[in-house]
Amino acid sequence: MDIFDIIGPVMIGPSSSHTAGAVRLGNLARKILGEEPKKAKIILFNSFARTGRGHGTDKAVIAGLLGFTPDDERIKTAFEEARRRGLAYQLFTEEIDESLHPNTATFELEGTSKKTQVTGCSIGGGRVKVTAIDGFDVEFSGEYPTIITVHKDRPGIVASVTAHLAQEGINIAQMRVSRKKRGQEALMVIETDDKLPEAMKEILENIKDIHRVITFSE
C-alpha cells in the first residue's frame, strides 16, 4: 500500500471512490469516445447506485464526461455545465449486480460522428479500471499513455503495431487483446511507459485492417 491509497487524491467531494474515481471514469469514457459527447446514458451499479447521490457520484460522472479533473470546482455545477454545453444525459441506477465491482458504471456515449459503450469501476484512492469497451473485455487503468485499436483478427496486426512502437523506442507496460470470434473484429489495449509521439495515431491508422485507433495520456 502506498501513501496515495491512504490519503487519496486532491479532489472536490467527500469520497475518493465515489467522487474522484467517478470523475476519472467519465473522463476515460470521453477519451475513448474520442470527441465531445452529445448524448450520454450512464448506469450506476451497486454501491454507486445506493449511495452515489449523497457522495456526488451523479455529478462526478457528468463532470468527467465534460473533461473536468477531480479537483475542478465546477464538479458541483456539472449538471448546469452539461446543459450549457449541449450534453443531453440520462442517469439510471441498478442497485444489485453481484457479478460487478461495487463501484461500477456503464457509459453509452454518442458524439457528432462516433459512439461507444464503456464500463469501468472505481477501485479506491481515486483509482479506476476500465473493464469493457463495446462488448470487448479489457482491463486498464488510464494511468499510462494508452493505445486502443479496433482491427480485424488476423496474423500480423499485433506484430505491426509493436514494431512501430519499438522503432520509436517506446516500451510496452502491458497489453491485452480481446476478440469475440476468430477472424472477426478484435480490440487491443496497450499501455506504455513512454509518451506517445503525436504522429503515432496516424501511423497506426495506416496499418492494413486496423479500423480505428484511439490514443491518450492521463
mmCIF file of C-alpha atoms in Angstrom:
data_model
loop_
_atom_site.group_PDB
_atom_site.id
_atom_site.type_symbol
_atom_site.label_atom_id
_atom_site.label_comp_id
_atom_site.label_asym_id
_atom_site.label_seq_id
_atom_site.Cartn_x
_atom_site.Cartn_y
_atom_site.Cartn_z
ATOM 1 C CA MET A 1 0.000 0.000 0.000
ATOM 2 C CA ASP A 2 1.364 3.444 -0.885
ATOM 3 C CA ILE A 3 0.535 6.884 0.504
ATOM 4 C CA PHE A 4 -1.942 7.516 -2.352
ATOM 5 C CA ASP A 5 -4.054 4.590 -1.127
ATOM 6 C CA ILE A 6 -4.171 6.117 2.354
ATOM 7 C CA ILE A 7 -4.858 9.807 1.729
ATOM 8 C CA GLY A 8 -6.350 9.615 -1.751
ATOM 9 C CA PRO A 9 -6.195 12.275 -4.469
ATOM 10 C CA VAL A 10 -6.755 16.026 -4.348
ATOM 11 C CA MET A 11 -10.431 16.285 -5.205
ATOM 12 C CA ILE A 12 -13.785 18.002 -4.842
ATOM 13 C CA GLY A 13 -16.294 15.857 -2.917
ATOM 14 C CA PRO A 14 -16.399 13.560 0.110
ATOM 15 C CA SER A 15 -15.226 10.213 -1.301
ATOM 16 C CA SER A 16 -12.234 9.219 -3.419
ATOM 17 C CA SER A 17 -14.078 6.145 -4.725
ATOM 18 C CA HIS A 18 -17.483 7.725 -5.312
ATOM 19 C CA THR A 19 -16.330 11.166 -6.447
ATOM 20 C CA ALA A 20 -12.726 11.291 -7.702
ATOM 21 C CA GLY A 21 -12.942 7.801 -9.195
ATOM 22 C CA ALA A 22 -16.265 8.617 -10.830
ATOM 23 C CA VAL A 23 -14.801 11.754 -12.439
ATOM 24 C CA ARG A 24 -11.890 9.727 -13.800
ATOM 25 C CA LEU A 25 -14.220 7.074 -15.207
ATOM 26 C CA GLY A 26 -16.244 9.717 -17.020
ATOM 27 C CA ASN A 27 -13.075 11.317 -18.328
ATOM 28 C CA LEU A 28 -11.766 7.998 -19.648
ATOM 29 C CA ALA A 29 -15.089 7.256 -21.339
ATOM 30 C CA ARG A 30 -14.848 10.667 -23.026
ATOM 31 C CA LYS A 31 -11.309 9.914 -24.241
ATOM 32 C CA ILE A 32 -12.375 6.527 -25.589
ATOM 33 C CA LEU A 33 -15.236 8.160 -27.498
ATOM 34 C CA GLY A 34 -12.627 10.465 -28.995
ATOM 35 C CA GLU A 35 -14.773 13.584 -29.291
ATOM 36 C CA GLU A 36 -17.126 15.814 -27.329
ATOM 37 C CA PRO A 37 -20.085 13.696 -26.179
ATOM 38 C CA LYS A 38 -23.508 14.984 -27.225
ATOM 39 C CA LYS A 39 -25.648 12.237 -25.671
ATOM 40 C CA ALA A 40 -24.894 10.082 -22.642
ATOM 41 C CA LYS A 41 -26.704 7.290 -20.841
ATOM 42 C CA ILE A 42 -24.986 6.400 -17.572
ATOM 43 C CA ILE A 43 -25.918 3.378 -15.457
ATOM 44 C CA LEU A 44 -24.635 3.267 -11.871
ATOM 45 C CA PHE A 45 -24.403 -0.132 -10.180
ATOM 46 C CA ASN A 46 -24.313 -1.445 -6.609
ATOM 47 C CA SER A 47 -22.689 0.995 -4.154
ATOM 48 C CA PHE A 48 -22.516 3.700 -6.813
ATOM 49 C CA ALA A 49 -26.285 3.326 -7.210
ATOM 50 C CA ARG A 50 -27.146 3.131 -3.496
ATOM 51 C CA THR A 51 -25.028 5.946 -2.093
ATOM 52 C CA GLY A 52 -23.812 7.770 -5.172
ATOM 53 C CA ARG A 53 -26.120 10.759 -4.992
ATOM 54 C CA GLY A 54 -25.074 11.561 -1.432
ATOM 55 C CA HIS A 55 -21.414 11.332 -2.408
ATOM 56 C CA GLY A 56 -21.869 13.305 -5.611
ATOM 57 C CA THR A 57 -21.244 10.379 -7.965
ATOM 58 C CA ASP A 58 -24.016 11.539 -10.301
ATOM 59 C CA LYS A 59 -22.400 14.953 -10.751
ATOM 60 C CA ALA A 60 -18.927 13.421 -10.844
ATOM 61 C CA VAL A 61 -19.562 11.141 -13.828
ATOM 62 C CA ILE A 62 -21.079 14.042 -15.774
ATOM 63 C CA ALA A 63 -18.115 16.241 -14.820
ATOM 64 C CA GLY A 64 -15.756 13.598 -16.178
ATOM 65 C CA LEU A 65 -17.668 13.450 -19.455
ATOM 66 C CA LEU A 66 -17.188 17.212 -19.715
ATOM 67 C CA GLY A 67 -13.425 16.764 -19.329
ATOM 68 C CA PHE A 68 -13.134 18.044 -15.752
ATOM 69 C CA THR A 69 -10.480 16.741 -13.337
ATOM 70 C CA PRO A 70 -11.239 15.518 -9.773
ATOM 71 C CA ASP A 71 -10.082 18.833 -8.244
ATOM 72 C CA ASP A 72 -12.225 21.048 -10.512
ATOM 73 C CA GLU A 73 -14.611 23.306 -8.593
ATOM 74 C CA ARG A 74 -17.130 23.014 -11.444
ATOM 75 C CA ILE A 75 -17.978 19.437 -10.409
ATOM 76 C CA LYS A 76 -20.537 20.971 -8.059
ATOM 77 C CA THR A 77 -22.350 22.552 -11.016
ATOM 78 C CA ALA A 78 -21.770 19.730 -13.519
ATOM 79 C CA PHE A 79 -25.470 19.368 -14.400
ATOM 80 C CA GLU A 80 -25.715 23.066 -15.286
ATOM 81 C CA GLU A 81 -22.433 22.908 -17.218
ATOM 82 C CA ALA A 82 -23.720 19.911 -19.193
ATOM 83 C CA ARG A 83 -26.873 21.763 -20.208
ATOM 84 C CA ARG A 84 -24.851 24.832 -21.155
ATOM 85 C CA ARG A 85 -22.560 22.745 -23.377
ATOM 86 C CA GLY A 86 -25.364 20.788 -25.003
ATOM 87 C CA LEU A 87 -24.755 17.392 -23.390
ATOM 88 C CA ALA A 88 -28.060 15.514 -23.129
ATOM 89 C CA TYR A 89 -27.669 12.915 -20.388
ATOM 90 C CA GLN A 90 -29.710 10.272 -18.585
ATOM 91 C CA LEU A 91 -28.731 8.687 -15.266
ATOM 92 C CA PHE A 92 -30.017 5.265 -14.193
ATOM 93 C CA THR A 93 -29.323 3.007 -11.215
ATOM 94 C CA GLU A 94 -29.080 -0.777 -10.923
ATOM 95 C CA GLU A 95 -28.688 -1.482 -7.231
ATOM 96 C CA ILE A 96 -27.681 -5.158 -7.317
ATOM 97 C CA ASP A 97 -25.418 -6.941 -9.782
ATOM 98 C CA GLU A 98 -23.138 -9.266 -7.871
ATOM 99 C CA SER A 99 -21.078 -10.008 -10.976
ATOM 100 C CA LEU A 100 -19.768 -6.426 -10.963
ATOM 101 C CA HIS A 101 -17.433 -4.472 -8.699
ATOM 102 C CA PRO A 102 -19.399 -2.463 -6.080
ATOM 103 C CA ASN A 103 -18.465 0.873 -7.690
ATOM 104 C CA THR A 104 -19.254 0.234 -11.349
ATOM 105 C CA ALA A 105 -20.647 2.491 -14.073
ATOM 106 C CA THR A 106 -21.516 1.941 -17.722
ATOM 107 C CA PHE A 107 -21.434 4.829 -20.200
ATOM 108 C CA GLU A 108 -23.276 4.757 -23.526
ATOM 109 C CA LEU A 109 -21.998 7.777 -25.424
ATOM 110 C CA GLU A 110 -22.688 9.452 -28.740
ATOM 111 C CA GLY A 111 -20.750 12.295 -30.282
ATOM 112 C CA THR A 112 -21.139 14.032 -33.611
ATOM 113 C CA SER A 113 -19.751 11.083 -35.586
ATOM 114 C CA LYS A 114 -18.859 8.364 -33.064
ATOM 115 C CA LYS A 115 -20.488 6.220 -30.415
ATOM 116 C CA THR A 116 -19.165 3.842 -27.779
ATOM 117 C CA GLN A 117 -20.080 1.875 -24.668
ATOM 118 C CA VAL A 118 -17.603 1.822 -21.794
ATOM 119 C CA THR A 119 -17.816 0.026 -18.442
ATOM 120 C CA GLY A 120 -15.442 0.648 -15.566
ATOM 121 C CA CYS A 121 -15.137 0.663 -11.804
ATOM 122 C CA SER A 122 -13.617 2.838 -9.093
ATOM 123 C CA ILE A 123 -11.249 0.680 -7.032
ATOM 124 C CA GLY A 124 -10.246 3.084 -4.255
ATOM 125 C CA GLY A 125 -7.971 6.054 -3.697
ATOM 126 C CA GLY A 126 -9.321 7.710 -6.822
ATOM 127 C CA ARG A 127 -8.001 4.884 -8.979
ATOM 128 C CA VAL A 128 -10.149 3.275 -11.657
ATOM 129 C CA LYS A 129 -10.200 0.314 -14.010
ATOM 130 C CA VAL A 130 -11.896 0.110 -17.405
ATOM 131 C CA THR A 131 -13.343 -3.389 -17.819
ATOM 132 C CA ALA A 132 -15.216 -3.343 -21.150
ATOM 133 C CA ILE A 133 -15.336 -1.350 -24.384
ATOM 134 C CA ASP A 134 -18.110 -2.028 -26.899
ATOM 135 C CA GLY A 135 -18.597 -5.551 -25.601
ATOM 136 C CA PHE A 136 -14.894 -6.446 -25.545
ATOM 137 C CA ASP A 137 -13.360 -7.413 -22.198
ATOM 138 C CA VAL A 138 -10.442 -5.152 -21.272
ATOM 139 C CA GLU A 139 -8.525 -4.176 -18.157
ATOM 140 C CA PHE A 140 -6.554 -0.951 -17.896
ATOM 141 C CA SER A 141 -6.200 1.998 -15.554
ATOM 142 C CA GLY A 142 -5.727 5.017 -17.776
ATOM 143 C CA GLU A 143 -2.694 5.959 -15.678
ATOM 144 C CA TYR A 144 -0.271 5.310 -18.558
ATOM 145 C CA PRO A 145 -0.130 6.535 -22.149
ATOM 146 C CA THR A 146 -2.654 4.266 -23.855
ATOM 147 C CA ILE A 147 -3.296 2.945 -27.356
ATOM 148 C CA ILE A 148 -6.568 1.242 -28.274
ATOM 149 C CA THR A 149 -7.001 -0.363 -31.684
ATOM 150 C CA VAL A 150 -10.067 -1.926 -33.257
ATOM 151 C CA HIS A 151 -8.919 -4.242 -36.012
ATOM 152 C CA LYS A 152 -9.511 -7.426 -37.948
ATOM 153 C CA ASP A 153 -8.379 -10.529 -36.068
ATOM 154 C CA ARG A 154 -5.592 -11.788 -38.327
ATOM 155 C CA PRO A 155 -1.913 -12.743 -38.002
ATOM 156 C CA GLY A 156 0.495 -9.818 -38.129
ATOM 157 C CA ILE A 157 -1.608 -6.958 -36.749
ATOM 158 C CA VAL A 158 -0.163 -7.096 -33.232
ATOM 159 C CA ALA A 159 3.368 -7.515 -34.604
ATOM 160 C CA SER A 160 2.942 -4.481 -36.873
ATOM 161 C CA VAL A 161 1.791 -2.275 -34.003
ATOM 162 C CA THR A 162 4.523 -3.380 -31.606
ATOM 163 C CA ALA A 163 7.159 -2.994 -34.334
ATOM 164 C CA HIS A 164 6.219 0.669 -34.776
ATOM 165 C CA LEU A 165 6.429 1.195 -31.013
ATOM 166 C CA ALA A 166 9.847 -0.470 -30.870
ATOM 167 C CA GLN A 167 11.042 1.702 -33.746
ATOM 168 C CA GLU A 168 10.150 4.781 -31.680
ATOM 169 C CA GLY A 169 11.844 3.349 -28.568
ATOM 170 C CA ILE A 170 8.540 3.018 -26.716
ATOM 171 C CA ASN A 171 8.366 0.323 -24.042
ATOM 172 C CA ILE A 172 5.108 -1.575 -23.501
ATOM 173 C CA ALA A 173 3.974 -1.730 -19.869
ATOM 174 C CA GLN A 174 1.110 -4.105 -20.565
ATOM 175 C CA MET A 175 -1.005 -5.278 -23.472
ATOM 176 C CA ARG A 176 -4.264 -7.171 -23.881
ATOM 177 C CA VAL A 177 -6.086 -8.364 -26.996
ATOM 178 C CA SER A 178 -9.765 -9.308 -26.874
ATOM 179 C CA ARG A 179 -11.948 -10.790 -29.605
ATOM 180 C CA LYS A 180 -15.474 -12.134 -29.862
ATOM 181 C CA LYS A 181 -14.802 -14.695 -32.582
ATOM 182 C CA ARG A 182 -11.752 -15.856 -34.512
ATOM 183 C CA GLY A 183 -11.146 -13.940 -37.727
ATOM 184 C CA GLN A 184 -13.638 -11.193 -36.942
ATOM 185 C CA GLU A 185 -13.185 -7.927 -35.068
ATOM 186 C CA ALA A 186 -10.714 -7.616 -32.201
ATOM 187 C CA LEU A 187 -9.746 -4.881 -29.765
ATOM 188 C CA MET A 188 -6.246 -4.322 -28.385
ATOM 189 C CA VAL A 189 -5.214 -2.115 -25.463
ATOM 190 C CA ILE A 190 -1.558 -1.200 -24.995
ATOM 191 C CA GLU A 191 -0.265 0.840 -22.053
ATOM 192 C CA THR A 192 3.245 2.237 -22.454
ATOM 193 C CA ASP A 193 5.967 3.557 -20.173
ATOM 194 C CA ASP A 194 6.815 6.328 -22.596
ATOM 195 C CA LYS A 195 4.939 9.287 -24.015
ATOM 196 C CA LEU A 196 3.415 8.609 -27.421
ATOM 197 C CA PRO A 197 4.567 10.750 -30.369
ATOM 198 C CA GLU A 198 1.813 12.900 -31.861
ATOM 199 C CA ALA A 199 2.168 11.061 -35.171
ATOM 200 C CA MET A 200 1.669 7.593 -33.660
ATOM 201 C CA LYS A 201 -2.117 7.580 -34.109
ATOM 202 C CA GLU A 202 -1.832 8.333 -37.834
ATOM 203 C CA ILE A 203 0.971 5.778 -38.269
ATOM 204 C CA LEU A 204 -1.130 3.003 -36.753
ATOM 205 C CA GLU A 205 -4.248 4.033 -38.686
ATOM 206 C CA ASN A 206 -2.330 3.323 -41.895
ATOM 207 C CA ILE A 207 -1.773 -0.344 -41.000
ATOM 208 C CA LYS A 208 -3.962 -2.589 -43.141
ATOM 209 C CA ASP A 209 -7.095 -3.922 -41.378
ATOM 210 C CA ILE A 210 -6.897 -1.513 -38.447
ATOM 211 C CA HIS A 211 -10.305 0.164 -38.376
ATOM 212 C CA ARG A 212 -9.879 2.629 -35.520
ATOM 213 C CA VAL A 213 -7.090 3.940 -33.294
ATOM 214 C CA ILE A 214 -7.516 5.817 -30.009
ATOM 215 C CA THR A 215 -4.530 7.291 -28.173
ATOM 216 C CA PHE A 216 -4.413 9.287 -24.949
ATOM 217 C CA SER A 217 -2.359 10.030 -21.858
ATOM 218 C CA GLU A 218 -3.521 10.645 -18.282
#
